[in-house]
Coordinates of C-alpha atoms and ligand atoms in Angstrom, one line a residue:
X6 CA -20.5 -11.0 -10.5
X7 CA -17.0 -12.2 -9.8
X8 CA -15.8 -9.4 -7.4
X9 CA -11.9 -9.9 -5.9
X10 CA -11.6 -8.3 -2.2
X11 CA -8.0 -7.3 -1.2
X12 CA -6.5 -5.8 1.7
X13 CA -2.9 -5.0 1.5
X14 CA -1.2 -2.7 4.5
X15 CA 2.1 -1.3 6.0
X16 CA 4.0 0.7 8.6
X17 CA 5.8 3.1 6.5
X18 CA 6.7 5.6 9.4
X19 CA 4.6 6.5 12.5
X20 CA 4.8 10.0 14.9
X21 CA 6.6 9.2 18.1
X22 CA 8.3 6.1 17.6
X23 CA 5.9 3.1 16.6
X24 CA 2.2 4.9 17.6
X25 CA 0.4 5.9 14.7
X26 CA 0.8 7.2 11.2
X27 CA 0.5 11.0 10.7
X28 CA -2.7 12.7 8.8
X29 CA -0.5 14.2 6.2
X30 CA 0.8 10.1 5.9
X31 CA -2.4 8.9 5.4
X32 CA -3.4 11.5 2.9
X33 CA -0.6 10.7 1.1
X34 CA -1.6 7.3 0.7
X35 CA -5.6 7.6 -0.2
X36 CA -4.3 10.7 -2.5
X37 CA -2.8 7.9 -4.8
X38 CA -5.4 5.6 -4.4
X39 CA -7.9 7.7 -5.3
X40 CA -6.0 9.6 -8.7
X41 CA -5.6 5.7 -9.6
X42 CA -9.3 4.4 -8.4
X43 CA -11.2 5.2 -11.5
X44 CA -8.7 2.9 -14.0
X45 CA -8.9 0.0 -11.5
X46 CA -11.0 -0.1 -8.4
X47 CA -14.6 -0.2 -7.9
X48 CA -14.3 0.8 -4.3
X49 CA -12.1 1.2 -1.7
X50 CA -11.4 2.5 2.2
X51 CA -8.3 3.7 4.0
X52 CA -8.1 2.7 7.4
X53 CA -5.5 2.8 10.1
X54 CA -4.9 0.8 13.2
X55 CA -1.9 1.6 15.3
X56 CA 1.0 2.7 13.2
X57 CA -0.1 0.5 9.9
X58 CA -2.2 1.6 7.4
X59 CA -4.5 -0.4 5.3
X60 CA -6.2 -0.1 1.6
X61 CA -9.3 -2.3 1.3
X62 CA -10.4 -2.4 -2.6
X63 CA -12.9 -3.9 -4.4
X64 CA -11.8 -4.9 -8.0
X65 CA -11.9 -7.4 -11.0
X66 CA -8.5 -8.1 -11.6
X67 CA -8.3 -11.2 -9.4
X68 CA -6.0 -12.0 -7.1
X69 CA -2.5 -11.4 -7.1
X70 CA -3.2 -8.8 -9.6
X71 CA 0.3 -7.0 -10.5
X72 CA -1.8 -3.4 -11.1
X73 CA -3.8 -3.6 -8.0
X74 CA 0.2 -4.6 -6.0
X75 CA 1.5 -1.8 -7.9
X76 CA -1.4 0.7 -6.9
X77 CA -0.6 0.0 -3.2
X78 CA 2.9 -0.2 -3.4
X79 CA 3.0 3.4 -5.0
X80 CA 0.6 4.6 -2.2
X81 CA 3.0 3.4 0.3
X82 CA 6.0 4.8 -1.5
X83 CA 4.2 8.2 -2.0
X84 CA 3.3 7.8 2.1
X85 CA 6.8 7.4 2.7
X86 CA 7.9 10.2 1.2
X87 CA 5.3 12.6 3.5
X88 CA 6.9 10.6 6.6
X89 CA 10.8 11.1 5.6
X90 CA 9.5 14.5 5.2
X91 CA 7.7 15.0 8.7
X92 CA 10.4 13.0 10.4
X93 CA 8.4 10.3 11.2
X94 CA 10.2 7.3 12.7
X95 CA 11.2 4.4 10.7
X96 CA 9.8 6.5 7.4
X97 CA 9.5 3.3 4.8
X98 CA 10.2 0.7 7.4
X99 CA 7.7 -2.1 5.8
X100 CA 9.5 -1.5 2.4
X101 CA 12.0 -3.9 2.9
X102 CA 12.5 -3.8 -1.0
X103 CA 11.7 -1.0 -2.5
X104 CA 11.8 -1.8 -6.8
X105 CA 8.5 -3.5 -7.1
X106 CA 8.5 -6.8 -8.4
X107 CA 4.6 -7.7 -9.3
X108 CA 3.4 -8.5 -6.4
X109 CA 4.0 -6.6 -2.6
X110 CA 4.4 -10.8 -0.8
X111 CA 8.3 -10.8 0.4
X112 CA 8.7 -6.9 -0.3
X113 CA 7.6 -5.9 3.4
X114 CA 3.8 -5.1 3.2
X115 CA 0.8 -7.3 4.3
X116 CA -1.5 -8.6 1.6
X117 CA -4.9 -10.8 1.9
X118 CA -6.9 -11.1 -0.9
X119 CA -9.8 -13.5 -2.3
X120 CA -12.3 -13.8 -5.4
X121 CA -15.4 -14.8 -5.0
X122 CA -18.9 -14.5 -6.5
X123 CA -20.8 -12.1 -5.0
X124 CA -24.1 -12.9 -3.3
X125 CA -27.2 -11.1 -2.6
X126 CA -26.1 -9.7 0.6
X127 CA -22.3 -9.4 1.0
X128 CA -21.3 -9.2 4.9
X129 CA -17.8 -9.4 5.6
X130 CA -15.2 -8.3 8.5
X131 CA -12.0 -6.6 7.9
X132 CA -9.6 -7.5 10.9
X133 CA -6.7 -5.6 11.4
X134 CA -3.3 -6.1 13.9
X135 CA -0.8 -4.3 15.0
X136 CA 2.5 -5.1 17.2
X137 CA 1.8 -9.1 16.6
X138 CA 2.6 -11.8 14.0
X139 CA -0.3 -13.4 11.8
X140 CA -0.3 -16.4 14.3
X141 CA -2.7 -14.2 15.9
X142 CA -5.4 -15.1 14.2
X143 CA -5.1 -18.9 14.6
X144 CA -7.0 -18.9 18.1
X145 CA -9.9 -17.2 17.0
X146 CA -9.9 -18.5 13.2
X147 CA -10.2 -22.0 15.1
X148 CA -12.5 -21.0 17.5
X149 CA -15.4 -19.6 15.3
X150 CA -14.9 -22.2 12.2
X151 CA -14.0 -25.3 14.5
X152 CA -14.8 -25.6 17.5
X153 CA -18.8 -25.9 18.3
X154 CA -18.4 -25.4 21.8
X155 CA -17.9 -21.7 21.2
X156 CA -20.0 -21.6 17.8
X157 CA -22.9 -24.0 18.1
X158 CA -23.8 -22.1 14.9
X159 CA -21.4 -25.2 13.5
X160 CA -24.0 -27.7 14.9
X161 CA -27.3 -25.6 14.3
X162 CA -26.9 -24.4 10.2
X163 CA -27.4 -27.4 8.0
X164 CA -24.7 -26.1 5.6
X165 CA -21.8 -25.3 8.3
X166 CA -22.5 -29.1 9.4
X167 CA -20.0 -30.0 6.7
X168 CA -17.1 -28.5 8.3
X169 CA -14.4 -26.4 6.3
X170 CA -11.2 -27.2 5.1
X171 CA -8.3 -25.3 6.5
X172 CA -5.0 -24.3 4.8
X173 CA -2.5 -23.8 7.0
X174 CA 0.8 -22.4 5.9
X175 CA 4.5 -23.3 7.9
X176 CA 5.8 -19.2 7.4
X177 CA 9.4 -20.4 8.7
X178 CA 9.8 -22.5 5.4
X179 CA 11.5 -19.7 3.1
X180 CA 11.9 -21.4 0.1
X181 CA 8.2 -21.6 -1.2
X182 CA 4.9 -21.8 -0.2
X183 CA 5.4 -25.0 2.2
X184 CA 0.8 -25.5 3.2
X185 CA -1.3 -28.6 4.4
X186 CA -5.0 -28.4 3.8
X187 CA -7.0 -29.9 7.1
X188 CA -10.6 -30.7 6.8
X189 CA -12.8 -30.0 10.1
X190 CA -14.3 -31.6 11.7
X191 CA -12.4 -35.1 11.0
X192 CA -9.0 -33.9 11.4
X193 CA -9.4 -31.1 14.3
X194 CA -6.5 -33.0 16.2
X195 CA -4.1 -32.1 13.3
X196 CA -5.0 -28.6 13.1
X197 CA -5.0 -27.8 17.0
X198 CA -1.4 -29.2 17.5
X199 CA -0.2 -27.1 14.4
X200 CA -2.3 -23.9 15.0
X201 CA -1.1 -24.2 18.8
X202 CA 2.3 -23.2 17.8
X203 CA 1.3 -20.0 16.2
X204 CA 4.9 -18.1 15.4
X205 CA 5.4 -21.0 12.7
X206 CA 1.8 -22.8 11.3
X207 CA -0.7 -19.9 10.6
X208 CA -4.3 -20.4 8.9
X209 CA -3.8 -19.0 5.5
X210 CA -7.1 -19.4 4.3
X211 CA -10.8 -21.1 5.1
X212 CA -13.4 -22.5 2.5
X213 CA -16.9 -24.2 3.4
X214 CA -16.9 -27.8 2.3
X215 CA -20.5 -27.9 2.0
X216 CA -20.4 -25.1 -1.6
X217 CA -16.3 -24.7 -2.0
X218 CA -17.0 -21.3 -1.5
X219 CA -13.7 -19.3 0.3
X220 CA -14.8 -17.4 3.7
X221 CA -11.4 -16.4 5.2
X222 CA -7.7 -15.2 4.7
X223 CA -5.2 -14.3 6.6
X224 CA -1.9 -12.0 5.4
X225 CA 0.8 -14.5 6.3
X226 CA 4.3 -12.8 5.4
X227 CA 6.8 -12.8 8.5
X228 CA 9.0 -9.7 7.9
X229 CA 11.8 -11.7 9.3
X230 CA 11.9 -14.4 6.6
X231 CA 12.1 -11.5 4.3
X232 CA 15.0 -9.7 6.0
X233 CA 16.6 -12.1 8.2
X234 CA 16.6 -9.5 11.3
X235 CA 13.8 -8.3 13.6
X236 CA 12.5 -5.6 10.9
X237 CA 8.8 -5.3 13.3
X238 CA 6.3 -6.9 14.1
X239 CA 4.2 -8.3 10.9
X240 CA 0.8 -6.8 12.2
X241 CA -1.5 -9.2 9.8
X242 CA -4.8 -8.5 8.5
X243 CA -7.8 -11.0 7.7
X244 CA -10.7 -11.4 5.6
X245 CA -13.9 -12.8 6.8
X246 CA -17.1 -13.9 4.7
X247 CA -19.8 -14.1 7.2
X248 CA -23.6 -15.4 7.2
X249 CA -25.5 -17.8 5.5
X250 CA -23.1 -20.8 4.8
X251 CA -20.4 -19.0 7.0
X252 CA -20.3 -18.2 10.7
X253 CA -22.2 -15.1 11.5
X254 CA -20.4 -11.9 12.5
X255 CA -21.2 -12.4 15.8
X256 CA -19.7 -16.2 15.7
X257 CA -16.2 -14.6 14.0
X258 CA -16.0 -11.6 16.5
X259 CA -17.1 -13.1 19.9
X260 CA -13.5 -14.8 19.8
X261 CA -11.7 -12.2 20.7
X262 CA -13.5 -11.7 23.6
X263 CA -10.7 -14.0 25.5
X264 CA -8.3 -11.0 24.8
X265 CA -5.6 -14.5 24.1
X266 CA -2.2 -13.8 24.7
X267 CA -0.2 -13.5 21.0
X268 CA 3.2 -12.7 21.0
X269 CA 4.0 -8.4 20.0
X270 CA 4.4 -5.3 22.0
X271 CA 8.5 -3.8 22.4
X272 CA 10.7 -5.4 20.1
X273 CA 8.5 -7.7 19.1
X274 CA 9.4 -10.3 21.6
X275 CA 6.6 -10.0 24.6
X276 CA 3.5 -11.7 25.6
X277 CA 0.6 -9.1 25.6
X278 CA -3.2 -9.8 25.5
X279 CA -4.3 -8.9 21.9
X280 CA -7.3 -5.9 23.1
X281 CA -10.1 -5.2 20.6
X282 CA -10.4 -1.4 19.7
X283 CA -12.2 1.0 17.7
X284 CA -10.8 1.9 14.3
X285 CA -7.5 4.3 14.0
X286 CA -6.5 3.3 18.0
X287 CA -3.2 4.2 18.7
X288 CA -0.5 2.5 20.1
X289 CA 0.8 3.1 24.0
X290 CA 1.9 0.9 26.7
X291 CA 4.9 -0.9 26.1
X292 CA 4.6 0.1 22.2
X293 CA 1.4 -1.8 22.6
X294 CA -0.6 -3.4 23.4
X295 CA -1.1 -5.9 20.8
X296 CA -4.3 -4.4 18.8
X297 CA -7.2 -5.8 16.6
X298 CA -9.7 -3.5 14.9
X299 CA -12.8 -4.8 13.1
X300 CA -14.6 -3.4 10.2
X301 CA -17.5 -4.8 9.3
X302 CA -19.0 -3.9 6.0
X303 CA -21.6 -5.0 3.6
X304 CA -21.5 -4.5 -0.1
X305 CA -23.3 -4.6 -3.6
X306 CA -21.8 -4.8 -6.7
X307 CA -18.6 -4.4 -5.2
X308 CA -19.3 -0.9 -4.0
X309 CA -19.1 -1.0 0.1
X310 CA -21.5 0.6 2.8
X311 CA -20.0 2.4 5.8
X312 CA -18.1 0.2 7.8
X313 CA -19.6 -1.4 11.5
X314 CA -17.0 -0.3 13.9
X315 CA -17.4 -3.5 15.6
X316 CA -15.2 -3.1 18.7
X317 CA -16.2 0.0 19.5
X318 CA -19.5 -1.0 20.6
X319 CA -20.0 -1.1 24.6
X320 CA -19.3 -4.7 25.5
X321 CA -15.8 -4.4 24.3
X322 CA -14.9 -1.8 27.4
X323 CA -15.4 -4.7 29.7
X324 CA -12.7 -6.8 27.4
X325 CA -10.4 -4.2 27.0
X326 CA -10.1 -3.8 31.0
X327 CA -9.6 -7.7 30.9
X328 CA -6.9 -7.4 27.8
X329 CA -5.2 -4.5 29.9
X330 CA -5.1 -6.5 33.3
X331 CA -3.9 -9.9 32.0
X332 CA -1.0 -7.9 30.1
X333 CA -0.6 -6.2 33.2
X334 CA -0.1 -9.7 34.9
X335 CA 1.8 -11.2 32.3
X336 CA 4.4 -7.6 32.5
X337 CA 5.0 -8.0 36.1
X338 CA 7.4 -10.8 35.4
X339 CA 9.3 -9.0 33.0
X340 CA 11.3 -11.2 30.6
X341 CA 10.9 -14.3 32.7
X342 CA 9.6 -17.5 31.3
X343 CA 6.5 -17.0 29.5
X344 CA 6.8 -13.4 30.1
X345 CA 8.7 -13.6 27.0
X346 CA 9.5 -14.6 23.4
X347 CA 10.0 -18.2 22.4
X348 CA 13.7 -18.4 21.4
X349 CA 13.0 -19.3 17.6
X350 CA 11.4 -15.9 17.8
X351 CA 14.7 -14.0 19.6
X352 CA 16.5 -15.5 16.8
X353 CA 16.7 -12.2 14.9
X354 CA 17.3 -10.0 17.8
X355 CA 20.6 -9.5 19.7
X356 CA 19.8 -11.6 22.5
X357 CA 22.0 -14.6 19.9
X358 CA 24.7 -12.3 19.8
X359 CA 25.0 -12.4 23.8
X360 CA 24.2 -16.2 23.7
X361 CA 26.8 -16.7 21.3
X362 CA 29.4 -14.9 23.4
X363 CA 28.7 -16.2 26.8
X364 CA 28.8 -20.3 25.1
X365 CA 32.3 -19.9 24.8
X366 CA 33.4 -19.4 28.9
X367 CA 30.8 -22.4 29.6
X368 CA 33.0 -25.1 31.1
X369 CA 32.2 -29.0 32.0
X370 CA 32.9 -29.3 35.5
X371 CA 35.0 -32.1 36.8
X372 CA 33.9 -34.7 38.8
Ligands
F6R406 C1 7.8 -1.8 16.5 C2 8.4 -2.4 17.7 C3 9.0 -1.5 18.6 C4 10.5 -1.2 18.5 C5 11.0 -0.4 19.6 C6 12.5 -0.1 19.4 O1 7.2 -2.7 15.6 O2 8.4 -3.6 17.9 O3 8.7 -2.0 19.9 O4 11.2 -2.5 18.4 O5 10.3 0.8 19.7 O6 12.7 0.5 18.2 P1 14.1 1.0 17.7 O7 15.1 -0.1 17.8 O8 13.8 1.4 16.2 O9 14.4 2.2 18.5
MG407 MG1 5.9 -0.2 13.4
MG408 MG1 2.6 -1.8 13.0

């Protein structure tokens, strides 16, 4: 059975500045979803990490599916409403556009989507950010699919032994769709010097070259692109197929234990360890730090089991310290150096503005 999987999120308005979405919020949002399930969905789940809010449906409509975009994009209008009403801070701030178009990609929210034919057993994670860009998931994307030193799963499963081809999107082209597909293991050169530079080339998506058979995708849109100002941080979400021909959940997860350093937190524009949490964290220190939930779900038919909080399990706490004292560290040197934003990134903040201003009294001294 041909069964679609998409996961489509926003931040439309959180309780005390950027920390999480209200109940009432969330309500809202799997109120609509579930008056509209029964026409379109055969399952779904609301979750919430930091301030965004995410719907993962099962359907049959394929993706890109202009009823399933318009589902979400009325829950989120119908959530946005509850926060204008509570007072919630930046009530509808992912709806950068707010007449729906067909499809949510360059209105504001996050989509990731694939279709795929269902097997016996289907295990998949749901990852979620918040206060980082999809770049985030390069580093651990790379790690579990390409690079057998962390997942010798790549040298021990007959079918993984293939490799899998990478497509790898540049989000600063705004144009188009500007992607390069990469095959592993033959051209893992290429695809480490793009997927080092993770505010521009971002995986998009992952299939095994072994069956064809799509295992991963990222939500690429950069909010910035869409409103040429800092408008938040994107706070993506990914899709992995796991097992069998894939990694194992273990092999997609363990990544994270490095707690990498993406680029999120205040404004946007720090360097924070990304920390793995339980599902519905919050948001605190220095409106972060960067987050990443997993959800990790099998499913028949379409219909999902309970999700795996996978990050909530014991091992984590030892991360988390880690993610906490390596932001910690990199904090301490405020908005020196690497402390900070590469200036591509500062590009839509005011920081040009002051640039701008002080180019002007620059003089060429005299010899
Ligand atoms: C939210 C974010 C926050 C805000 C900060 C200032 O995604 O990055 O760190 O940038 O809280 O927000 P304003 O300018 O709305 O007061
Ligand atoms: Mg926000
Ligand atoms: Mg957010």
């Amino acid at each position: 059975m041909k069964i679609t999987l998409s996961a489509i999120k926003a931040d439309v308005g959180a309780i005390a500045g950027h920390n999480a979405p209200s109940i009432a919020l969330v309500e809202a949002i799997a109120n609509h979803v579930k008056n509209n399930a029964a026409r379109l969905l055969i399952d779904y789940r609301i979750s919430t990490t930091g301030d965004d809010t995410a719907m993962l449906m099962t359907h049959t409509h394929g993706v890109n599916s202009p009823d399933i975009h318009r589902l979400a994009f009325d829950a989120l209008m119908k959530g946005t409403e509850v926060a204008k009403d509570q007072g919630l801070y930046g009530a509808g701030q992912d709806l950068l556009k707010t007449s729906f178009s067909g499809n949510v990609k360059g209105m504001g929210p996050g989509s990731c989507e694939m279709e795929f034919e269902e097997r016996e057993s289907e295990p998949f994670v749901f990852f979620a950010c918040d206060k980082t860009d999809p770049g985030a998931f390069n580093y651990p994307l790379f790690r579990s699919f390409a690079d057998p030193f962390h997942n010798a799963g790549l040298l021990l499963a007959p079918h993984m032994g293939k490799g899998f081809e990478f497509t790898v999107m540049d989000v600063n082209y705004t144009k188009g769709d500007r992607v390069i597909k990469l095959n592993t293991p033959e051209n893992i050169y290429d695809l480490a010097v793009l997927l080092r530079d993770q505010e521009r080339y971002v995986v998009e998506s992952i299939s095994s070259r072994s069956t064809g058979e799509i295992t991963a995708v990222v939500s690429t849109s950069r909010l910035h692109n869409i409103s040429g100002k800092y408008s938040g941080k994107d706070d993506p979400v990914c899709l992995v197929r796991t097992q069998k021909d894939f990694p194992a959940t273990g092999e997609v997860v363990s990544p994270y234990a490095t707690a990498h350093y993406v680029l999120g937190g205040c404004r946007g524009s720090h360097i924070l360890a990304l920390m793995p949490v339980k599902q519905g964290e919050t948001i605190s220190f220095f409106d972060g730090p960067a987050i990443v939930t997993g959800a990790g779900y099998s499913m028949r038919g379409g219909k999902f089991t309970e999700p795996v909080d996978l990050f909530a399990q014991p091992f984590w706490d030892t991360v988390r310290t880690k993610a906490a004292q390596k932001s910690l560290a990199m904090r301490e040197q405020g908005f020196f150096g690497a402390a900070m934003a590469p200036m591509m990134e500062l590009e839509y903040t005011g920081v040009v503005d002051r640039i701008k201003e002080l180019d002007k009294h620059f003089k060429i001294r005299e010899k």
